[in-house]
PDB file of N, CA and C in Angstrom:
ATOM      1  N   MET A   1      70.372 -14.859 -35.966  1.00 49.00           N
ATOM      2  CA  MET A   1      71.542 -14.399 -36.692  1.00 49.00           C
ATOM      3  C   MET A   1      72.758 -14.474 -35.787  1.00 49.00           C
ATOM      4  N   SER A   2      73.866 -14.822 -36.371  1.00 52.00           N
ATOM      5  CA  SER A   2      75.092 -14.871 -35.592  1.00 52.00           C
ATOM      6  C   SER A   2      75.747 -13.497 -35.585  1.00 52.00           C
ATOM      7  N   LYS A   3      76.719 -13.320 -34.705  1.00 60.00           N
ATOM      8  CA  LYS A   3      77.388 -12.028 -34.592  1.00 60.00           C
ATOM      9  C   LYS A   3      78.216 -11.704 -35.830  1.00 60.00           C
ATOM     10  N   SER A   4      78.575 -12.733 -36.604  1.00 56.00           N
ATOM     11  CA  SER A   4      79.367 -12.486 -37.800  1.00 56.00           C
ATOM     12  C   SER A   4      78.509 -12.100 -38.999  1.00 56.00           C
ATOM     13  N   GLY A   5      77.173 -12.065 -38.812  1.00 56.00           N
ATOM     14  CA  GLY A   5      76.300 -11.619 -39.886  1.00 56.00           C
ATOM     15  C   GLY A   5      75.609 -12.733 -40.635  1.00 56.00           C
ATOM     16  N   GLY A   6      76.020 -13.956 -40.458  1.00 60.00           N
ATOM     17  CA  GLY A   6      75.395 -15.070 -41.158  1.00 60.00           C
ATOM     18  C   GLY A   6      74.327 -15.729 -40.309  1.00 60.00           C
ATOM     19  N   VAL A   7      73.898 -16.893 -40.732  1.00 61.00           N
ATOM     20  CA  VAL A   7      72.897 -17.664 -39.999  1.00 61.00           C
ATOM     21  C   VAL A   7      73.590 -18.421 -38.880  1.00 61.00           C
ATOM     22  N   SER A   8      72.999 -18.408 -37.710  1.00 61.00           N
ATOM     23  CA  SER A   8      73.554 -19.136 -36.575  1.00 61.00           C
ATOM     24  C   SER A   8      73.441 -20.630 -36.823  1.00 61.00           C
ATOM     25  N   ARG A   9      74.537 -21.353 -36.685  1.00 64.00           N
ATOM     26  CA  ARG A   9      74.549 -22.791 -36.923  1.00 64.00           C
ATOM     27  C   ARG A   9      74.456 -23.593 -35.630  1.00 64.00           C
ATOM     28  N   THR A  10      74.103 -22.947 -34.533  1.00 66.00           N
ATOM     29  CA  THR A  10      73.984 -23.672 -33.273  1.00 66.00           C
ATOM     30  C   THR A  10      72.774 -24.593 -33.335  1.00 66.00           C
ATOM     31  N   HIS A  11      72.918 -25.738 -32.694  1.00 66.00           N
ATOM     32  CA  HIS A  11      71.843 -26.719 -32.717  1.00 66.00           C
ATOM     33  C   HIS A  11      70.840 -26.421 -31.616  1.00 66.00           C
ATOM     34  N   GLY A  12      69.607 -26.754 -31.888  1.00 65.00           N
ATOM     35  CA  GLY A  12      68.546 -26.547 -30.917  1.00 65.00           C
ATOM     36  C   GLY A  12      67.197 -26.784 -31.558  1.00 65.00           C
ATOM     37  N   ARG A  13      66.187 -26.781 -30.736  1.00 71.00           N
ATOM     38  CA  ARG A  13      64.859 -27.108 -31.235  1.00 71.00           C
ATOM     39  C   ARG A  13      64.164 -25.921 -31.891  1.00 71.00           C
ATOM     40  N   SER A  14      64.048 -24.820 -31.217  1.00 82.00           N
ATOM     41  CA  SER A  14      63.305 -23.630 -31.663  1.00 82.00           C
ATOM     42  C   SER A  14      61.933 -24.016 -32.222  1.00 82.00           C
ATOM     43  N   ASN A  15      61.190 -24.817 -31.446  1.00 86.00           N
ATOM     44  CA  ASN A  15      59.899 -25.325 -31.899  1.00 86.00           C
ATOM     45  C   ASN A  15      58.876 -24.224 -32.144  1.00 86.00           C
ATOM     46  N   ALA A  16      58.881 -23.183 -31.340  1.00 88.00           N
ATOM     47  CA  ALA A  16      57.903 -22.103 -31.536  1.00 88.00           C
ATOM     48  C   ALA A  16      58.110 -21.429 -32.890  1.00 88.00           C
ATOM     49  N   GLU A  17      59.343 -21.135 -33.231  1.00 88.00           N
ATOM     50  CA  GLU A  17      59.635 -20.487 -34.507  1.00 88.00           C
ATOM     51  C   GLU A  17      59.304 -21.407 -35.679  1.00 88.00           C
ATOM     52  N   LYS A  18      59.661 -22.680 -35.552  1.00 89.00           N
ATOM     53  CA  LYS A  18      59.373 -23.635 -36.623  1.00 89.00           C
ATOM     54  C   LYS A  18      57.870 -23.831 -36.799  1.00 89.00           C
ATOM     55  N   THR A  19      57.126 -23.853 -35.689  1.00 91.00           N
ATOM     56  CA  THR A  19      55.677 -24.003 -35.766  1.00 91.00           C
ATOM     57  C   THR A  19      55.036 -22.772 -36.404  1.00 91.00           C
ATOM     58  N   LEU A  20      55.534 -21.585 -36.064  1.00 90.00           N
ATOM     59  CA  LEU A  20      55.035 -20.361 -36.694  1.00 90.00           C
ATOM     60  C   LEU A  20      55.313 -20.391 -38.197  1.00 90.00           C
ATOM     61  N   PHE A  21      56.505 -20.814 -38.584  1.00 89.00           N
ATOM     62  CA  PHE A  21      56.879 -20.911 -39.991  1.00 89.00           C
ATOM     63  C   PHE A  21      55.933 -21.860 -40.725  1.00 89.00           C
ATOM     64  N   ALA A  22      55.683 -23.028 -40.140  1.00 92.00           N
ATOM     65  CA  ALA A  22      54.778 -24.002 -40.759  1.00 92.00           C
ATOM     66  C   ALA A  22      53.350 -23.456 -40.808  1.00 92.00           C
ATOM     67  N   GLY A  23      52.931 -22.738 -39.775  1.00 93.00           N
ATOM     68  CA  GLY A  23      51.594 -22.159 -39.754  1.00 93.00           C
ATOM     69  C   GLY A  23      51.392 -21.100 -40.828  1.00 93.00           C
ATOM     70  N   LEU A  24      52.395 -20.264 -41.037  1.00 90.00           N
ATOM     71  CA  LEU A  24      52.313 -19.258 -42.097  1.00 90.00           C
ATOM     72  C   LEU A  24      52.254 -19.920 -43.470  1.00 90.00           C
ATOM     73  N   HIS A  25      53.027 -20.979 -43.638  1.00 91.00           N
ATOM     74  CA  HIS A  25      53.005 -21.710 -44.908  1.00 91.00           C
ATOM     75  C   HIS A  25      51.643 -22.378 -45.097  1.00 91.00           C
ATOM     76  N   LEU A  26      51.091 -22.975 -44.030  1.00 95.00           N
ATOM     77  CA  LEU A  26      49.779 -23.612 -44.110  1.00 95.00           C
ATOM     78  C   LEU A  26      48.700 -22.584 -44.447  1.00 95.00           C
ATOM     79  N   THR A  27      48.833 -21.373 -43.938  1.00 94.00           N
ATOM     80  CA  THR A  27      47.876 -20.310 -44.259  1.00 94.00           C
ATOM     81  C   THR A  27      47.882 -19.995 -45.750  1.00 94.00           C
ATOM     82  N   SER A  28      49.056 -19.960 -46.353  1.00 92.00           N
ATOM     83  CA  SER A  28      49.126 -19.685 -47.790  1.00 92.00           C
ATOM     84  C   SER A  28      48.522 -20.831 -48.607  1.00 92.00           C
ATOM     85  N   VAL A  29      48.713 -22.080 -48.164  1.00 95.00           N
ATOM     86  CA  VAL A  29      48.112 -23.227 -48.859  1.00 95.00           C
ATOM     87  C   VAL A  29      46.589 -23.194 -48.685  1.00 95.00           C
ATOM     88  N   ALA A  30      46.118 -22.834 -47.492  1.00 95.00           N
ATOM     89  CA  ALA A  30      44.675 -22.733 -47.255  1.00 95.00           C
ATOM     90  C   ALA A  30      44.053 -21.629 -48.110  1.00 95.00           C
ATOM     91  N   LEU A  31      44.755 -20.533 -48.287  1.00 92.00           N
ATOM     92  CA  LEU A  31      44.270 -19.463 -49.156  1.00 92.00           C
ATOM     93  C   LEU A  31      44.148 -19.959 -50.594  1.00 92.00           C
ATOM     94  N   CYS A  32      45.117 -20.727 -51.050  1.00 91.00           N
ATOM     95  CA  CYS A  32      45.045 -21.310 -52.396  1.00 91.00           C
ATOM     96  C   CYS A  32      43.827 -22.214 -52.532  1.00 91.00           C
ATOM     97  N   ALA A  33      43.579 -23.049 -51.536  1.00 93.00           N
ATOM     98  CA  ALA A  33      42.427 -23.949 -51.572  1.00 93.00           C
ATOM     99  C   ALA A  33      41.121 -23.156 -51.541  1.00 93.00           C
ATOM    100  N   TRP A  34      41.050 -22.119 -50.718  1.00 91.00           N
ATOM    101  CA  TRP A  34      39.841 -21.294 -50.642  1.00 91.00           C
ATOM    102  C   TRP A  34      39.547 -20.638 -51.987  1.00 91.00           C
ATOM    103  N   LEU A  35      40.590 -20.105 -52.623  1.00 88.00           N
ATOM    104  CA  LEU A  35      40.396 -19.491 -53.935  1.00 88.00           C
ATOM    105  C   LEU A  35      39.919 -20.513 -54.955  1.00 88.00           C
ATOM    106  N   LEU A  36      40.452 -21.714 -54.899  1.00 89.00           N
ATOM    107  CA  LEU A  36      40.088 -22.752 -55.851  1.00 89.00           C
ATOM    108  C   LEU A  36      38.653 -23.222 -55.658  1.00 89.00           C
ATOM    109  N   PHE A  37      38.220 -23.372 -54.414  1.00 90.00           N
ATOM    110  CA  PHE A  37      36.908 -23.931 -54.127  1.00 90.00           C
ATOM    111  C   PHE A  37      35.862 -22.861 -53.811  1.00 90.00           C
ATOM    112  N   GLY A  38      35.835 -21.793 -54.577  1.00 84.00           N
ATOM    113  CA  GLY A  38      34.772 -20.806 -54.447  1.00 84.00           C
ATOM    114  C   GLY A  38      35.207 -19.432 -54.004  1.00 84.00           C
ATOM    115  N   GLY A  39      36.444 -19.267 -53.639  1.00 84.00           N
ATOM    116  CA  GLY A  39      36.919 -17.965 -53.185  1.00 84.00           C
ATOM    117  C   GLY A  39      36.900 -16.911 -54.276  1.00 84.00           C
ATOM    118  N   TRP A  40      37.165 -17.339 -55.507  1.00 83.00           N
ATOM    119  CA  TRP A  40      37.138 -16.375 -56.613  1.00 83.00           C
ATOM    120  C   TRP A  40      35.757 -15.746 -56.750  1.00 83.00           C
ATOM    121  N   GLN A  41      34.707 -16.585 -56.647  1.00 83.00           N
ATOM    122  CA  GLN A  41      33.356 -16.053 -56.773  1.00 83.00           C
ATOM    123  C   GLN A  41      33.034 -15.112 -55.621  1.00 83.00           C
ATOM    124  N   SER A  42      33.417 -15.483 -54.407  1.00 84.00           N
ATOM    125  CA  SER A  42      33.173 -14.620 -53.245  1.00 84.00           C
ATOM    126  C   SER A  42      33.920 -13.300 -53.383  1.00 84.00           C
ATOM    127  N   LEU A  43      35.140 -13.369 -53.846  1.00 81.00           N
ATOM    128  CA  LEU A  43      35.936 -12.158 -54.051  1.00 81.00           C
ATOM    129  C   LEU A  43      35.311 -11.283 -55.137  1.00 81.00           C
ATOM    130  N   GLY A  44      34.831 -11.921 -56.191  1.00 84.00           N
ATOM    131  CA  GLY A  44      34.168 -11.176 -57.256  1.00 84.00           C
ATOM    132  C   GLY A  44      32.892 -10.505 -56.792  1.00 84.00           C
ATOM    133  N   ASP A  45      32.132 -11.178 -55.918  1.00 85.00           N
ATOM    134  CA  ASP A  45      30.910 -10.580 -55.377  1.00 85.00           C
ATOM    135  C   ASP A  45      31.224  -9.327 -54.561  1.00 85.00           C
ATOM    136  N   VAL A  46      32.329  -9.365 -53.815  1.00 85.00           N
ATOM    137  CA  VAL A  46      32.703  -8.221 -52.979  1.00 85.00           C
ATOM    138  C   VAL A  46      33.063  -7.012 -53.831  1.00 85.00           C
ATOM    139  N   ILE A  47      33.788  -7.230 -54.929  1.00 86.00           N
ATOM    140  CA  ILE A  47      34.219  -6.094 -55.755  1.00 86.00           C
ATOM    141  C   ILE A  47      33.286  -5.828 -56.932  1.00 86.00           C
ATOM    142  N   GLY A  48      32.219  -6.639 -57.070  1.00 87.00           N
ATOM    143  CA  GLY A  48      31.216  -6.374 -58.098  1.00 87.00           C
ATOM    144  C   GLY A  48      31.558  -6.921 -59.473  1.00 87.00           C
ATOM    145  N   LEU A  49      32.367  -7.946 -59.542  1.00 85.00           N
ATOM    146  CA  LEU A  49      32.725  -8.571 -60.812  1.00 85.00           C
ATOM    147  C   LEU A  49      32.336 -10.042 -60.792  1.00 85.00           C
ATOM    148  N   ALA A  50      32.060 -10.587 -61.947  1.00 83.00           N
ATOM    149  CA  ALA A  50      31.752 -12.015 -62.059  1.00 83.00           C
ATOM    150  C   ALA A  50      33.049 -12.756 -62.384  1.00 83.00           C
ATOM    151  N   LEU A  51      33.685 -13.297 -61.371  1.00 79.00           N
ATOM    152  CA  LEU A  51      34.939 -14.018 -61.565  1.00 79.00           C
ATOM    153  C   LEU A  51      34.681 -15.518 -61.529  1.00 79.00           C
ATOM    154  N   SER A  52      35.402 -16.255 -62.356  1.00 79.00           N
ATOM    155  CA  SER A  52      35.302 -17.716 -62.332  1.00 79.00           C
ATOM    156  C   SER A  52      36.618 -18.306 -62.833  1.00 79.00           C
ATOM    157  N   LEU A  53      36.827 -19.572 -62.508  1.00 78.00           N
ATOM    158  CA  LEU A  53      38.018 -20.267 -62.986  1.00 78.00           C
ATOM    159  C   LEU A  53      37.741 -20.846 -64.366  1.00 78.00           C
ATOM    160  N   THR A  54      38.686 -20.704 -65.274  1.00 81.00           N
ATOM    161  CA  THR A  54      38.494 -21.250 -66.618  1.00 81.00           C
ATOM    162  C   THR A  54      38.943 -22.702 -66.718  1.00 81.00           C
ATOM    163  N   ASP A  55      39.845 -23.126 -65.830  1.00 87.00           N
ATOM    164  CA  ASP A  55      40.363 -24.496 -65.887  1.00 87.00           C
ATOM    165  C   ASP A  55      40.519 -25.044 -64.463  1.00 87.00           C
ATOM    166  N   PRO A  56      39.437 -25.567 -63.871  1.00 87.00           N
ATOM    167  CA  PRO A  56      39.508 -26.061 -62.486  1.00 87.00           C
ATOM    168  C   PRO A  56      40.478 -27.236 -62.305  1.00 87.00           C
ATOM    169  N   GLU A  57      40.647 -28.066 -63.352  1.00 92.00           N
ATOM    170  CA  GLU A  57      41.582 -29.196 -63.242  1.00 92.00           C
ATOM    171  C   GLU A  57      43.011 -28.704 -63.054  1.00 92.00           C
ATOM    172  N   ARG A  58      43.344 -27.647 -63.745  1.00 93.00           N
ATOM    173  CA  ARG A  58      44.681 -27.069 -63.581  1.00 93.00           C
ATOM    174  C   ARG A  58      44.852 -26.508 -62.169  1.00 93.00           C
ATOM    175  N   GLY A  59      43.794 -25.904 -61.645  1.00 90.00           N
ATOM    176  CA  GLY A  59      43.828 -25.404 -60.273  1.00 90.00           C
ATOM    177  C   GLY A  59      44.040 -26.523 -59.272  1.00 90.00           C
ATOM    178  N   LEU A  60      43.374 -27.662 -59.489  1.00 94.00           N
ATOM    179  CA  LEU A  60      43.573 -28.814 -58.609  1.00 94.00           C
ATOM    180  C   LEU A  60      45.005 -29.326 -58.676  1.00 94.00           C
ATOM    181  N   LEU A  61      45.576 -29.340 -59.872  1.00 95.00           N
ATOM    182  CA  LEU A  61      46.973 -29.767 -60.027  1.00 95.00           C
ATOM    183  C   LEU A  61      47.913 -28.822 -59.287  1.00 95.00           C
ATOM    184  N   LEU A  62      47.670 -27.527 -59.394  1.00 92.00           N
ATOM    185  CA  LEU A  62      48.508 -26.553 -58.688  1.00 92.00           C
ATOM    186  C   LEU A  62      48.351 -26.679 -57.180  1.00 92.00           C
ATOM    187  N   LEU A  63      47.128 -26.950 -56.707  1.00 94.00           N
ATOM    188  CA  LEU A  63      46.916 -27.152 -55.277  1.00 94.00           C
ATOM    189  C   LEU A  63      47.639 -28.417 -54.805  1.00 94.00           C
ATOM    190  N   ALA A  64      47.611 -29.469 -55.610  1.00 96.00           N
ATOM    191  CA  ALA A  64      48.340 -30.696 -55.260  1.00 96.00           C
ATOM    192  C   ALA A  64      49.840 -30.418 -55.159  1.00 96.00           C
ATOM    193  N   CYS A  65      50.364 -29.613 -56.065  1.00 95.00           N
ATOM    194  CA  CYS A  65      51.791 -29.245 -56.005  1.00 95.00           C
ATOM    195  C   CYS A  65      52.089 -28.421 -54.758  1.00 95.00           C
ATOM    196  N   ALA A  66      51.184 -27.506 -54.408  1.00 94.00           N
ATOM    197  CA  ALA A  66      51.372 -26.699 -53.205  1.00 94.00           C
ATOM    198  C   ALA A  66      51.355 -27.580 -51.958  1.00 94.00           C
ATOM    199  N   LEU A  67      50.463 -28.580 -51.921  1.00 96.00           N
ATOM    200  CA  LEU A  67      50.413 -29.503 -50.785  1.00 96.00           C
ATOM    201  C   LEU A  67      51.665 -30.372 -50.717  1.00 96.00           C
ATOM    202  N   LEU A  68      52.150 -30.807 -51.867  1.00 96.00           N
ATOM    203  CA  LEU A  68      53.393 -31.591 -51.905  1.00 96.00           C
ATOM    204  C   LEU A  68      54.566 -30.764 -51.395  1.00 96.00           C
ATOM    205  N   TYR A  69      54.647 -29.509 -51.823  1.00 95.00           N
ATOM    206  CA  TYR A  69      55.715 -28.625 -51.367  1.00 95.00           C
ATOM    207  C   TYR A  69      55.590 -28.357 -49.863  1.00 95.00           C
ATOM    208  N   PHE A  70      54.361 -28.211 -49.371  1.00 95.00           N
ATOM    209  CA  PHE A  70      54.142 -27.996 -47.947  1.00 95.00           C
ATOM    210  C   PHE A  70      54.621 -29.214 -47.151  1.00 95.00           C
ATOM    211  N   GLY A  71      54.329 -30.413 -47.635  1.00 96.00           N
ATOM    212  CA  GLY A  71      54.806 -31.630 -46.973  1.00 96.00           C
ATOM    213  C   GLY A  71      56.326 -31.702 -46.947  1.00 96.00           C
ATOM    214  N   ARG A  72      56.964 -31.336 -48.060  1.00 96.00           N
ATOM    215  CA  ARG A  72      58.432 -31.318 -48.101  1.00 96.00           C
ATOM    216  C   ARG A  72      58.982 -30.291 -47.127  1.00 96.00           C
ATOM    217  N   HIS A  73      58.304 -29.158 -47.031  1.00 93.00           N
ATOM    218  CA  HIS A  73      58.732 -28.117 -46.102  1.00 93.00           C
ATOM    219  C   HIS A  73      58.650 -28.607 -44.655  1.00 93.00           C
ATOM    220  N   LEU A  74      57.578 -29.320 -44.322  1.00 94.00           N
ATOM    221  CA  LEU A  74      57.436 -29.846 -42.960  1.00 94.00           C
ATOM    222  C   LEU A  74      58.537 -30.848 -42.629  1.00 94.00           C
ATOM    223  N   VAL A  75      58.841 -31.734 -43.571  1.00 94.00           N
ATOM    224  CA  VAL A  75      59.903 -32.726 -43.330  1.00 94.00           C
ATOM    225  C   VAL A  75      61.239 -32.019 -43.141  1.00 94.00           C
ATOM    226  N   THR A  76      61.523 -31.068 -44.000  1.00 91.00           N
ATOM    227  CA  THR A  76      62.785 -30.337 -43.886  1.00 91.00           C
ATOM    228  C   THR A  76      62.858 -29.581 -42.571  1.00 91.00           C
ATOM    229  N   LEU A  77      61.773 -28.916 -42.207  1.00 89.00           N
ATOM    230  CA  LEU A  77      61.770 -28.054 -41.038  1.00 89.00           C
ATOM    231  C   LEU A  77      61.863 -28.829 -39.733  1.00 89.00           C
ATOM    232  N   PHE A  78      61.094 -29.905 -39.600  1.00 89.00           N
ATOM    233  CA  PHE A  78      61.007 -30.596 -38.314  1.00 89.00           C
ATOM    234  C   PHE A  78      61.869 -31.851 -38.212  1.00 89.00           C
ATOM    235  N   VAL A  79      62.318 -32.408 -39.335  1.00 89.00           N
ATOM    236  CA  VAL A  79      63.102 -33.645 -39.289  1.00 89.00           C
ATOM    237  C   VAL A  79      64.566 -33.394 -39.659  1.00 89.00           C
ATOM    238  N   LEU A  80      64.786 -32.737 -40.783  1.00 89.00           N
ATOM    239  CA  LEU A  80      66.150 -32.609 -41.303  1.00 89.00           C
ATOM    240  C   LEU A  80      66.915 -31.414 -40.735  1.00 89.00           C
ATOM    241  N   LEU A  81      66.223 -30.333 -40.407  1.00 83.00           N
ATOM    242  CA  LEU A  81      66.882 -29.113 -39.942  1.00 83.00           C
ATOM    243  C   LEU A  81      67.106 -29.188 -38.438  1.00 83.00           C
ATOM    244  N   THR A  82      68.364 -29.310 -38.044  1.00 80.00           N
ATOM    245  CA  THR A  82      68.670 -29.467 -36.622  1.00 80.00           C
ATOM    246  C   THR A  82      69.134 -28.169 -35.965  1.00 80.00           C
ATOM    247  N   ARG A  83      69.393 -27.135 -36.741  1.00 80.00           N
ATOM    248  CA  ARG A  83      69.872 -25.884 -36.155  1.00 80.00           C
ATOM    249  C   ARG A  83      68.706 -25.037 -35.677  1.00 80.00           C
ATOM    250  N   ASN A  84      69.032 -24.040 -34.864  1.00 81.00           N
ATOM    251  CA  ASN A  84      68.027 -23.085 -34.408  1.00 81.00           C
ATOM    252  C   ASN A  84      67.500 -22.279 -35.587  1.00 81.00           C
ATOM    253  N   VAL A  85      66.236 -21.938 -35.543  1.00 82.00           N
ATOM    254  CA  VAL A  85      65.630 -21.066 -36.539  1.00 82.00           C
ATOM    255  C   VAL A  85      65.220 -19.794 -35.820  1.00 82.00           C
ATOM    256  N   ALA A  86      65.789 -18.671 -36.231  1.00 80.00           N
ATOM    257  CA  ALA A  86      65.495 -17.385 -35.593  1.00 80.00           C
ATOM    258  C   ALA A  86      64.160 -16.844 -36.088  1.00 80.00           C
ATOM    259  N   LEU A  87      63.495 -16.067 -35.256  1.00 80.00           N
ATOM    260  CA  LEU A  87      62.214 -15.479 -35.634  1.00 80.00           C
ATOM    261  C   LEU A  87      62.361 -14.572 -36.853  1.00 80.00           C
ATOM    262  N   SER A  88      63.455 -13.854 -36.944  1.00 78.00           N
ATOM    263  CA  SER A  88      63.670 -12.983 -38.102  1.00 78.00           C
ATOM    264  C   SER A  88      63.777 -13.791 -39.390  1.00 78.00           C
ATOM    265  N   GLU A  89      64.280 -15.003 -39.304  1.00 78.00           N
ATOM    266  CA  GLU A  89      64.372 -15.877 -40.468  1.00 78.00           C
ATOM    267  C   GLU A  89      62.991 -16.385 -40.879  1.00 78.00           C
ATOM    268  N   VAL A  90      62.094 -16.513 -39.928  1.00 79.00           N
ATOM    269  CA  VAL A  90      60.748 -17.025 -40.194  1.00 79.00           C
ATOM    270  C   VAL A  90      59.889 -15.974 -40.872  1.00 79.00           C
ATOM    271  N   ILE A  91      59.903 -14.751 -40.375  1.00 76.00           N
ATOM    272  CA  ILE A  91      58.964 -13.753 -40.875  1.00 76.00           C
ATOM    273  C   ILE A  91      59.504 -12.911 -42.027  1.00 76.00           C
ATOM    274  N   ARG A  92      60.777 -12.969 -42.315  1.00 71.00           N
ATOM    275  CA  ARG A  92      61.335 -12.177 -43.414  1.00 71.00           C
ATOM    276  C   ARG A  92      60.767 -12.555 -44.774  1.00 71.00           C
ATOM    277  N   PRO A  93      60.539 -13.843 -45.100  1.00 62.00           N
ATOM    278  CA  PRO A  93      59.959 -14.154 -46.413  1.00 62.00           C
ATOM    279  C   PRO A  93      58.564 -13.574 -46.606  1.00 62.00           C
ATOM    280  N   PHE A  94      57.889 -13.187 -45.543  1.00 58.00           N
ATOM    281  CA  PHE A  94      56.555 -12.618 -45.659  1.00 58.00           C
ATOM    282  C   PHE A  94      56.583 -11.101 -45.693  1.00 58.00           C
ATOM    283  N   GLY A  95      57.747 -10.519 -45.905  1.00 52.00           N
ATOM    284  CA  GLY A  95      57.854  -9.079 -46.058  1.00 52.00           C
ATOM    285  C   GLY A  95      57.948  -8.307 -44.769  1.00 52.00           C
ATOM    286  N   ILE A  96      58.113  -8.999 -43.649  1.00 56.00           N
ATOM    287  CA  ILE A  96      58.204  -8.334 -42.354  1.00 56.00           C
ATOM    288  C   ILE A  96      59.681  -8.353 -41.935  1.00 56.00           C
ATOM    289  N   HIS A  97      60.263  -7.205 -41.784  1.00 53.00           N
ATOM    290  CA  HIS A  97      61.677  -7.117 -41.423  1.00 53.00           C
ATOM    291  C   HIS A  97      61.805  -6.696 -39.968  1.00 53.00           C
ATOM    292  N   CYS A  98      62.611  -7.437 -39.217  1.00 51.00           N
ATOM    293  CA  CYS A  98      62.832  -7.073 -37.819  1.00 51.00           C
ATOM    294  C   CYS A  98      64.251  -7.452 -37.440  1.00 51.00           C
ATOM    295  N   ARG A  99      64.710  -6.862 -36.396  1.00 53.00           N
ATOM    296  CA  ARG A  99      66.020  -7.197 -35.856  1.00 53.00           C
ATOM    297  C   ARG A  99      65.821  -7.720 -34.446  1.00 53.00           C
ATOM    298  N   LEU A 100      66.094  -9.017 -34.273  1.00 49.00           N
ATOM    299  CA  LEU A 100      65.952  -9.624 -32.954  1.00 49.00           C
ATOM    300  C   LEU A 100      67.292 -10.121 -32.461  1.00 49.00           C
TER     301      LEU A 100
END
């Protein structure tokens, strides 16, 4: 964050922050894939319910969209975005608020 309250527009790599951002996004895509390929049944076994997907093809389409969005995010983050990315900017979308 800049001193004026907005996003800092200074240029730089900030590879650690960008890698953490991509890793958190990859974790959410992996969770989607796990749920699609048997996670619902495992989750149902834990809570004592018989859960299943009613339309697996639709789930595959949604996973493909999530993977496409993840690829776009990687291109934007590592190729197109030349400014510094602050750690607070990375973790705020996940509900974690901090002041760095």
